[in-house]
XYZ file of C-alpha atoms in Angstrom:
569
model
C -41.876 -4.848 5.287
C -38.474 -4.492 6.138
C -36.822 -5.039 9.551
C -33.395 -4.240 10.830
C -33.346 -7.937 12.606
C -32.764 -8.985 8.845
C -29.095 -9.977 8.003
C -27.069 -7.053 6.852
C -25.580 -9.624 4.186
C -29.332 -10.142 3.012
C -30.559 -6.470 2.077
C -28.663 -5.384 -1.064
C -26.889 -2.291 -0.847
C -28.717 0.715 -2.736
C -26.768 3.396 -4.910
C -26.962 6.152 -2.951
C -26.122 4.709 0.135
C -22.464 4.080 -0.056
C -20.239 7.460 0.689
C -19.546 7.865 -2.806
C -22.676 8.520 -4.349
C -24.684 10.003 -1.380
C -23.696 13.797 -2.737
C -22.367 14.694 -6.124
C -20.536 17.529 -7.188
C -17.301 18.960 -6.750
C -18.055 20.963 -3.576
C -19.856 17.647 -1.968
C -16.066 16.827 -1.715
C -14.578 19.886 -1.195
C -16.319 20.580 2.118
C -16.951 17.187 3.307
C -16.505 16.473 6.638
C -16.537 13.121 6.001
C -13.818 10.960 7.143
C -13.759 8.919 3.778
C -14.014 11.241 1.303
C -10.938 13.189 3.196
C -8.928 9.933 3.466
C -9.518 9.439 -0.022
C -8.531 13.441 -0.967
C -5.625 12.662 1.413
C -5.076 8.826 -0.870
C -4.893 10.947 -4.441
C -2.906 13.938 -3.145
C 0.184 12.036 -1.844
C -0.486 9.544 -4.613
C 0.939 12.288 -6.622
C 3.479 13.115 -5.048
C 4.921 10.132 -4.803
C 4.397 9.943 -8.553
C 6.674 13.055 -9.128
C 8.834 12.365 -5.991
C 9.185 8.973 -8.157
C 10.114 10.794 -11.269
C 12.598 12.874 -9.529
C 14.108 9.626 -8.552
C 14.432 7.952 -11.715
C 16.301 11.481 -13.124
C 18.898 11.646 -10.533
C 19.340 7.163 -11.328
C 19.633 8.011 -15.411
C 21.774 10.757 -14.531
C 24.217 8.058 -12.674
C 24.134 6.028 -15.379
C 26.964 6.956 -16.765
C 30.314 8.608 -14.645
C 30.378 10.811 -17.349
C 28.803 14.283 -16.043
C 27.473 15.152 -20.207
C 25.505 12.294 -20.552
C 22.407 14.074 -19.741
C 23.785 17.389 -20.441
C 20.364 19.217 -18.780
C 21.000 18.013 -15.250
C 24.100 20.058 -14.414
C 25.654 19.587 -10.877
C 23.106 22.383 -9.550
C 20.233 20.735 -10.764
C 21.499 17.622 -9.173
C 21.247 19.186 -6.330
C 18.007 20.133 -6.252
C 16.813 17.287 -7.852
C 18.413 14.923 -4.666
C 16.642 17.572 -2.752
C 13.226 18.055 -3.913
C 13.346 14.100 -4.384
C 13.850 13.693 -0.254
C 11.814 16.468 1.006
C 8.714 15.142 -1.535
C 8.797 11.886 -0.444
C 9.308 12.324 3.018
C 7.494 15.428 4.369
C 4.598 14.806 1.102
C 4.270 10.836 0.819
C 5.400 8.980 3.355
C 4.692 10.626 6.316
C 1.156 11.185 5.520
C 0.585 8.612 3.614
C -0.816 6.019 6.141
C -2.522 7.861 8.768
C -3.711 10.220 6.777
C -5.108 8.077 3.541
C -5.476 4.917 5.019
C -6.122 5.858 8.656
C -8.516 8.343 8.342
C -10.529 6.391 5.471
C -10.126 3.434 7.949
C -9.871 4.336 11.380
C -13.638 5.143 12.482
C -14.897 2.056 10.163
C -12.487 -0.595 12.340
C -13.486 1.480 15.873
C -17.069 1.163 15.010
C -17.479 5.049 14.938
C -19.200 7.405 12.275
C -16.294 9.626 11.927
C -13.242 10.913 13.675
C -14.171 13.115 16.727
C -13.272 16.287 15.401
C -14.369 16.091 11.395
C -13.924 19.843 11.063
C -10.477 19.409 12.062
C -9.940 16.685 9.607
C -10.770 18.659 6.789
C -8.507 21.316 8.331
C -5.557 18.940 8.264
C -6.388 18.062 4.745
C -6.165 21.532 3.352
C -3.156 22.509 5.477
C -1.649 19.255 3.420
C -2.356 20.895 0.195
C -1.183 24.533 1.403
C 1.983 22.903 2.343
C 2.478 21.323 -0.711
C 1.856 24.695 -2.865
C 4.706 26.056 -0.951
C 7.134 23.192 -2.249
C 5.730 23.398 -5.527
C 6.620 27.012 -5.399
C 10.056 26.802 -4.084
C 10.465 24.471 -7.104
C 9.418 26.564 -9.654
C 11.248 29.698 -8.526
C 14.791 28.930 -7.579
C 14.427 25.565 -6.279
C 15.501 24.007 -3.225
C 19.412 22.576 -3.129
C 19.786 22.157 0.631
C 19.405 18.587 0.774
C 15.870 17.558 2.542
C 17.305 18.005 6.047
C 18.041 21.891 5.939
C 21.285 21.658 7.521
C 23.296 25.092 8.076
C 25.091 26.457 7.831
C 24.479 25.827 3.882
C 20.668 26.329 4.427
C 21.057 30.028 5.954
C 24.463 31.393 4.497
C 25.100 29.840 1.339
C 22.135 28.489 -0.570
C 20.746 30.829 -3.076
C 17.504 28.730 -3.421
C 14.518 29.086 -1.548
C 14.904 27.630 1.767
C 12.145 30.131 3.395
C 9.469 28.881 1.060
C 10.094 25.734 1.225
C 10.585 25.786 5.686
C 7.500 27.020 5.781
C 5.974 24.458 3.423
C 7.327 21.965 5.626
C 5.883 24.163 8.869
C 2.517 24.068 7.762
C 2.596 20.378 7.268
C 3.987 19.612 10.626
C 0.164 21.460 11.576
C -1.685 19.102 9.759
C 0.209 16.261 11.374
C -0.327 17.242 14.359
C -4.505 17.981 13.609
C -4.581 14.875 12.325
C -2.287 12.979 15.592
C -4.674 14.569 18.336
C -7.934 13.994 16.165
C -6.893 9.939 16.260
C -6.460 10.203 19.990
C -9.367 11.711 21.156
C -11.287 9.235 18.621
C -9.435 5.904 19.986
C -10.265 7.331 23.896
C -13.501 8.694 23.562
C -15.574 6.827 20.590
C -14.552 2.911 21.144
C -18.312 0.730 21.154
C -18.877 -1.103 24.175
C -17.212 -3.948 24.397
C -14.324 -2.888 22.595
C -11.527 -2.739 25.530
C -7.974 -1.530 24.996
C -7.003 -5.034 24.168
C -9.796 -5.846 21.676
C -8.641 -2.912 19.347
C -6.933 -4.200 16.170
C -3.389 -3.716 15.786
C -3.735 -1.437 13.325
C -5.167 1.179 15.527
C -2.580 0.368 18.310
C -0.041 1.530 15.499
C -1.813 4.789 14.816
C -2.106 5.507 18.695
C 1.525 5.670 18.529
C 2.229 7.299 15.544
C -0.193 10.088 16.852
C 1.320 10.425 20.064
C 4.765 10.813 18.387
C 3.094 13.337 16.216
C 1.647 15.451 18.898
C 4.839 15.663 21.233
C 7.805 15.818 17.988
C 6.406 17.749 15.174
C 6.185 20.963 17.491
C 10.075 20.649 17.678
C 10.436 20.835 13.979
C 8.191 23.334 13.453
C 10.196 25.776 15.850
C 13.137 24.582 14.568
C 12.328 25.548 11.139
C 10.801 29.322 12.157
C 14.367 29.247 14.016
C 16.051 28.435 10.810
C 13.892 31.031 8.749
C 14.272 33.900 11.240
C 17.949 32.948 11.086
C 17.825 32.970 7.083
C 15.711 36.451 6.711
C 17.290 38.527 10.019
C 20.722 37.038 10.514
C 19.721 36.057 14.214
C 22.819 34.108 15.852
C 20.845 31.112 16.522
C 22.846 28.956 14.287
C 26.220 30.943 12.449
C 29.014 30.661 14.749
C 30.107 34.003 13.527
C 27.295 35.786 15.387
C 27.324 33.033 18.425
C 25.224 30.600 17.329
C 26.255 26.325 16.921
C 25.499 24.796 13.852
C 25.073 21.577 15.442
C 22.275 22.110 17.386
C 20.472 22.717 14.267
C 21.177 18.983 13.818
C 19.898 18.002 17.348
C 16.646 20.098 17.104
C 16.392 18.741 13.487
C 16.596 14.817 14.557
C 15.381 14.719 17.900
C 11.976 15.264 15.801
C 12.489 13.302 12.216
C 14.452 10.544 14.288
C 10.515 9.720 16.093
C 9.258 10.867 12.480
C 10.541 7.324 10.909
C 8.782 5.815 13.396
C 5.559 7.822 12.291
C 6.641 6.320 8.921
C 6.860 2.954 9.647
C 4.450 2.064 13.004
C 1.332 2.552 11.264
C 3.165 0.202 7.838
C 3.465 -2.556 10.896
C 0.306 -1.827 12.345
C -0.713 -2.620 8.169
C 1.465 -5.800 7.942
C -0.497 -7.659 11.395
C -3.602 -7.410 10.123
C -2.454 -8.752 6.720
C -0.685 -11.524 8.095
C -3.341 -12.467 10.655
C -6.147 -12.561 7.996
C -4.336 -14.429 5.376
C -2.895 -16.899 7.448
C -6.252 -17.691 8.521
C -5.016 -17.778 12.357
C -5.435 -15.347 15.433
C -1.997 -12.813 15.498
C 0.565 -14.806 17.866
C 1.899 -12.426 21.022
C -1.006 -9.799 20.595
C -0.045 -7.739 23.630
C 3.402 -8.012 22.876
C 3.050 -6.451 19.417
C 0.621 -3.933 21.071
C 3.541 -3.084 23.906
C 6.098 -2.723 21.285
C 4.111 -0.255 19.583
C 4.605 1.874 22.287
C 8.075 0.636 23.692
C 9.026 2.085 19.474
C 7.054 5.532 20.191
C 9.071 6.276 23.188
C 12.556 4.964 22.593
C 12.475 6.897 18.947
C 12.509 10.060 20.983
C 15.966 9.104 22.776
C 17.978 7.806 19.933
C 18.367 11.009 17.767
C 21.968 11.301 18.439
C 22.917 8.627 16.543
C 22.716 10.868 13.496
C 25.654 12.785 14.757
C 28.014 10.545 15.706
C 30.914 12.400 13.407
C 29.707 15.771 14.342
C 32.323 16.200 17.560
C 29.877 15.101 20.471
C 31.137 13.436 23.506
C 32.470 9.911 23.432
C 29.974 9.100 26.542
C 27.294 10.809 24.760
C 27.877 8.622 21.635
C 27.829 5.037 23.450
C 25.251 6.062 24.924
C 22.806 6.792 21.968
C 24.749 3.361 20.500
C 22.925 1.270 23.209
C 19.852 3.203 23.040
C 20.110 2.569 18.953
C 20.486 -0.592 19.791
C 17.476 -1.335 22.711
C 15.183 0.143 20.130
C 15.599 -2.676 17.849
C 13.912 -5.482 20.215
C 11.013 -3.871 20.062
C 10.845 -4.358 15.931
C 11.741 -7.819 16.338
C 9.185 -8.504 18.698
C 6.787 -7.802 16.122
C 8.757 -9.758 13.460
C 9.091 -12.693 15.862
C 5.582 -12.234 16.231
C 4.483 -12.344 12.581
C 6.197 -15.165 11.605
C 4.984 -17.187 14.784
C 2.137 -16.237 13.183
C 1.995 -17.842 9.841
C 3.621 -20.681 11.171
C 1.148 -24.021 10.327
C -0.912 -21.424 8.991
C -3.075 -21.929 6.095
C -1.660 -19.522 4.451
C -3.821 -17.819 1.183
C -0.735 -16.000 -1.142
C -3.690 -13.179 -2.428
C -1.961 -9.773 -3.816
C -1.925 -8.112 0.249
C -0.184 -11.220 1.535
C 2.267 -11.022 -1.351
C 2.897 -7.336 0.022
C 3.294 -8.382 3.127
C 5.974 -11.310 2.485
C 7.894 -8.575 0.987
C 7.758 -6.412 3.442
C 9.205 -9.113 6.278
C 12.124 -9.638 3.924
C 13.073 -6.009 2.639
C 12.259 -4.311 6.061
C 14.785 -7.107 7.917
C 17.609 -6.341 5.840
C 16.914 -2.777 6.722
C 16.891 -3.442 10.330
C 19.804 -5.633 10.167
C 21.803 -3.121 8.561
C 20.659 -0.270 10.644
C 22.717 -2.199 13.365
C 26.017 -1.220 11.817
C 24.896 2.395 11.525
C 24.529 1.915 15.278
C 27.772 0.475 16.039
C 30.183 3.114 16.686
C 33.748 1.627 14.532
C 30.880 1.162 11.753
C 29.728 3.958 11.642
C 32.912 6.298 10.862
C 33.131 4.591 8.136
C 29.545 4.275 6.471
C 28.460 7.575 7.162
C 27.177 9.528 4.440
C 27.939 7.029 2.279
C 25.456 5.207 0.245
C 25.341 2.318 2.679
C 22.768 4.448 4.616
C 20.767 5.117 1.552
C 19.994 1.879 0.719
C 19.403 1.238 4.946
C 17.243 3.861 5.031
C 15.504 3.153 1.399
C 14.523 -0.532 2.556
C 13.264 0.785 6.090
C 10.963 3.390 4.330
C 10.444 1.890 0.612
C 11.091 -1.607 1.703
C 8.593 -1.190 4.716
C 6.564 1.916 4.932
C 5.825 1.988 0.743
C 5.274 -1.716 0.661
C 3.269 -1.780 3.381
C 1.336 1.148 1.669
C 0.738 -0.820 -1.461
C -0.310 -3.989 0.400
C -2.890 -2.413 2.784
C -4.085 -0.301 -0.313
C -5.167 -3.836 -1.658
C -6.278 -5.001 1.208
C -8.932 -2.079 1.456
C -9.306 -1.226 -1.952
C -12.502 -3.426 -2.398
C -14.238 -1.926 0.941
C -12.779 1.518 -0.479
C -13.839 1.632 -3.923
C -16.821 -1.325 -3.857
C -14.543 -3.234 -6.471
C -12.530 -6.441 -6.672
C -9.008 -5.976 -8.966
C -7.351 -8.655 -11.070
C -5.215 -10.827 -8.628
C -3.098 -12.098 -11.160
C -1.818 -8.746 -12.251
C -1.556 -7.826 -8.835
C 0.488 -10.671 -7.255
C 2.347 -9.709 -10.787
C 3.026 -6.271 -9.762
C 4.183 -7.728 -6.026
C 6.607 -9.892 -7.335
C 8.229 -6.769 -10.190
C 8.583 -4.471 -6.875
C 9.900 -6.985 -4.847
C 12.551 -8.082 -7.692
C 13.410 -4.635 -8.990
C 13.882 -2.860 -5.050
C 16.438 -5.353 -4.239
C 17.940 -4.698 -7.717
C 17.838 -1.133 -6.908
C 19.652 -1.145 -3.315
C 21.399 -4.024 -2.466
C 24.106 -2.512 -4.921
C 23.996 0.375 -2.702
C 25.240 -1.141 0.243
C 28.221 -2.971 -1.682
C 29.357 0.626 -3.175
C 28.694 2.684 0.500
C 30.847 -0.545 2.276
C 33.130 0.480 -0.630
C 33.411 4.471 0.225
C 31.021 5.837 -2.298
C 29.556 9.224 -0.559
C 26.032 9.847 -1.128
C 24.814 12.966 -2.653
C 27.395 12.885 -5.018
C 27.129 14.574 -8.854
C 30.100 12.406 -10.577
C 31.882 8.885 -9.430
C 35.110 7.314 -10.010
C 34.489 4.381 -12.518
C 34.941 1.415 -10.232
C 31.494 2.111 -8.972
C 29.911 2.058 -12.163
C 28.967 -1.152 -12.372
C 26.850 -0.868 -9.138
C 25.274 1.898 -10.623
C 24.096 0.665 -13.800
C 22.301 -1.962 -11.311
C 21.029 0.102 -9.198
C 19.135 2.202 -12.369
C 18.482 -1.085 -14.308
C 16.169 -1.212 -11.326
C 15.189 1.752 -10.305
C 13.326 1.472 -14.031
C 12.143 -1.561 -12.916
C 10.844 -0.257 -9.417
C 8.703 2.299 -11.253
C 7.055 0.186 -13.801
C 6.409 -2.375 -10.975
C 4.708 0.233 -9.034
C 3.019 1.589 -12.336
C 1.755 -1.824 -12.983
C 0.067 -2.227 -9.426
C -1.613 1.687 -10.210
C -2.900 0.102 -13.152
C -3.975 -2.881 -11.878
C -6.440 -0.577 -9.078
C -7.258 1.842 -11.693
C -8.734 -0.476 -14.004
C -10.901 -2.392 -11.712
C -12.665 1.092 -11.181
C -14.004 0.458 -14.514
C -13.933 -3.330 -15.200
C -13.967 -5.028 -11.557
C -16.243 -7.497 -10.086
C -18.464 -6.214 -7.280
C -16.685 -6.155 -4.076
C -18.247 -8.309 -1.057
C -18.647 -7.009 2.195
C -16.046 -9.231 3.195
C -13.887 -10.525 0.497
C -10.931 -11.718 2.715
C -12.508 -13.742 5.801
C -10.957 -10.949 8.333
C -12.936 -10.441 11.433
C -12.186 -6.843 12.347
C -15.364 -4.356 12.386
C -15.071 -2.625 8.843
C -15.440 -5.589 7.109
C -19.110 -5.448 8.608
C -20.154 -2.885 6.797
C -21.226 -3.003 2.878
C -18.779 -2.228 -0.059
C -18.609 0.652 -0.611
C -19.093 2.006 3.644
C -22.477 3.895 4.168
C -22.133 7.367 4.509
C -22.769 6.783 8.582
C -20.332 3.534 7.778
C -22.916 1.348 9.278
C -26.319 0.630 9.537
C -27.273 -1.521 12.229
C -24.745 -1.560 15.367
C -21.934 -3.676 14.553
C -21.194 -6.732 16.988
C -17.537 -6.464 18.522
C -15.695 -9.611 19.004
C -12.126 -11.132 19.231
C -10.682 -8.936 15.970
C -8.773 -11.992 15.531
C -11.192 -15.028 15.892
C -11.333 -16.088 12.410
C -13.932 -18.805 13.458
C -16.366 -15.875 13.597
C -16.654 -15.831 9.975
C -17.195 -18.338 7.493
C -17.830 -18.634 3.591
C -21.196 -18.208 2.199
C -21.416 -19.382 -1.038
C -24.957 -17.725 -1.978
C -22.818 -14.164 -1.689
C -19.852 -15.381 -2.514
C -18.466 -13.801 0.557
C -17.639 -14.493 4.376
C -19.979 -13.482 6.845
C -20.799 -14.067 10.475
C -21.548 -16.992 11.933
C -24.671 -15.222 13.613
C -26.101 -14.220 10.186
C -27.018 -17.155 8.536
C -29.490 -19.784 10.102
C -28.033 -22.610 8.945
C -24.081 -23.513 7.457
C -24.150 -26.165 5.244
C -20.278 -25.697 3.737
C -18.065 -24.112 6.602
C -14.505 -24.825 4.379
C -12.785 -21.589 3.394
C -12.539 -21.739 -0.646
C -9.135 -21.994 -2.158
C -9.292 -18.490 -4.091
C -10.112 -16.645 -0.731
């Protein structure tokens, strides 16, 4: 006769008890209010579009392969531009915004708190299929009369010259500022309101300290883009004179509406990627995270300085000269907060026993690609600098290695982390460390060009080229090519172990935070005895047991006869 004072490790899993196989059928997923089942919906919906924001991408590259405007005679300079476009507003409003809390968050979220779903599950789904409705409306605007704006909308192009579809495609972008926002307040009531006792403030893992304030930013910013895009349609469809300066309006406060929101919205991008790259670093390092209240601070010292730096988008649009130093030191103060983290991280791994598995590989990459990013944000936000690198390609490549270098890598590397408690399957590390080492190779190959031909004068958004940045180019889509099947190879690599992995362990990687508790795949109630809440970084509360080949608690096994961690964990 069973009894629940037996070890979870002990009791194998059955079938039907993980979240995947409790219901079948495609309505079982279609009105689930389950949290994982939505974060993985959420997980294979902006999977694709980064797949054809990706292929979008690699067009516009072979297109710039040669300064000769025939060499791919079917992207003339209006498809360009709504190629560039439809590239941006993909990846940023469709990928990389959601990405994170949405996939990753919601699938992990309640299983680190303890909880059996979010707090409002109804509204979860809600935010999922707002997503999708969203999406439809880009998807439309492309396969009407496209989209050539560029991905920020400006006027007075977006509401007197374009001939595209800049109504569908602001309200696409409307109705997914509704899901963010669903999905921001639903992780803030859960954090307050469903933590197990025990858990204090400062016993949550980092990684929901991120998504605290990535939800807060999305509950108090995405309200301004939403009326600034109704603003920009009613302008478009009535000829208000909100924005035309024929009819009284400024054009430039489109700009300051516009950023005071997507400014905070990088910051939505990348807090919950460095919420991603502590717990990576802590577990593989085998060591408690260094400065854990300082990292936790920061989070929040990033959530509310992103809201007063927004002006340093404008610096050449005619503002004041006290206006501009201003948002220069601001630019500037909200750096220490990154570095904290980055001080931090590497304090971290320092005499750590470091374990270089496929997430930590991720992670290393991430340290490297999202410092130059940082580092070269600081000439953006020096004013001399600035005249001269903006709108250049200079801040493409910045803002490519903050977002690809940090948010996307981060991505990939948490996806790794999780994918065995996801999906109940180990993947090949080999291929995977592989696939770590292609991206990491092939970004740099891609960017670091970039900056040479902005420093240079090359404009961004740009059809055609004078020939003395050709050179740079051919790099840059040498490894843009290279990027992709990098980032192919690691889809692969997950894909595969669907069908040919080993059995996934509760707790493959030795971390101590609450979801690895739980079996692999979760339950469908994520747990099923109460799970014990401890230091999430005590990685003495865990040790190897070789009869599952996997780390458990101390407190469920009688006796430890072989505490040493293994060299392939």
């Amino acid at each position: 006769m069973a009894t629940d004072v037996m070890p979870a490790h002990s009791e194998p899993a059955r079938p039907e008890d993980n979240y995947l196989t409790a219901s079948r059928g495609f309505m079982s997923w279609a009105v689930t209010l389950d949290h994982k089942r939505i974060g993985v919906m959420y997980l294979i919906g902006t999977m694709t579009a980064m797949f054809l924001g990706g292929l979008l991408a690699l067009v516009l590259r072979a297109e710039h392969l040669s300064g000769n405007p025939n060499t791919l005679p079917f992207v003339t300079h209006d498809v360009y531009n709504q190629l560039f476009t439809l590239h941006g507003a993909i990846m940023v409003f469709l990928f990389i915004i959601p990405s994170i809390p949405a996939a990753l968050g919601n699938f992990i979220l309640p299983v680190m708190l303890g909880a059996k779903d979010v707090a409002f599950p109804r509204m979860n789904l809600c935010s999922f299929y707002l997503w999708i409705i969203g999406a439809i409306f880009f998807v439309c605007a492309l396969l009407t009369t496209g989209l050539d704006t560029g991905w920020t909308f400006y006027t007075p192009y977006s509401t007197n010259t374009s001939q595209t579809n800049v109504v569908l495609a602001t309200f696409g972008a409307f109705i997914l500022g509704f899901s963010s926002i669903f999905t921001g307040l639903n992780f803030i009531v859960t954090i307050h309101t469903m933590r197990p006792p025990g858990m204090t403030w400062f016993r949550m893992p980092l990684f929901l300290w991120s998504l605290y304030a990535t939800a807060i930013i999305q509950v108090l910013a995405t309200p301004v883009l939403g009326i600034t895009l109704l603003l920009l349609a009613a302008e478009r469809m009535f000829g208000l004179g909100i924005f035309d300066p024929k009819l009284g309006g400024d054009p430039v406060l489109y700009q300051h509406f516009f950023w005071f929101y997507s400014h905070p919205a990088v910051y939505i991008m990348i807090l919950p990627a460095m919420g991603i790259i502590s717990e990576l670093i802590s577990t593989f390092s085998r060591k408690p995270i260094f400065g854990y209240r300082f990292i936790a601070f920061s989070s929040m010292a990033i959530a509310l300085l992103g809201f007063l730096v927004w002006g340093h988008h404008m610096f050449t649009s005619g503002q004041s000269e006290m206006v501009t130093i201003i948002f220069s030191v601001l630019t500037f103060s909200v750096s220490i907060p990154s570095a904290i983290k980055v001080f931090n991280w590497l304090a971290t791994m320092y005499k750590g026993s470091i374990v270089l598995a496929t997430p930590m590989c991720y992670a290393l990459s991430f340290l490297f690609l999202f410092t130059i990013g940082g580092l070269t944000g600081l000439f953006l936000g020096a004013l001399a600098t600035d005249i001269h690198l903006h709108d250049t390609y200079f801040v493409v490549a910045h803002f490519h290695y903050v977002m690809m270098g940090g948010t996307l890598v981060a991505f990939i590397g948490g996806l790794f982390y999780w994918w065995p408690k996801m999906t109940g399957r180990m993947y090949n590390e080999f291929w995977g460390q592989i696939s770590s080492l292609i991206v990491f190779v092939a970004f740099n190959l891609t960017f670091f060009p970039q900056f040479v031909m902005g420093s240079r004068g090359m404009p961004r958004r740009y059809y055609n080229y004078l020939p003395e940045f050709q050179v740079y180019h051919v790099l840059s889509t040498i490894g843009a090519f290279l990027l992709g099947f990098g980032l192919l190879l690691a889809a692969i690599v997950l894909i595969v172990s669907l069908f040919k992995g080993k059995k996934a362990p509760a707790n493959p990687w030795g971390a101590a935070t609450l979801e690895w508790q739980c079996t692999s795949p979760p339950p469908l109630a994520n747990f099923e005895k109460t799970p014990t809440v401890g230091n999430p970084y005590d990685m003495n509360s865990v040790v190897w047991d070789p009869d599952t080949e996997s780390f458990i608690r101390r407190g469920d096994v009688p006796t430890v006869k072989d505490e040493a961690t293994p060299a392939h964990s």
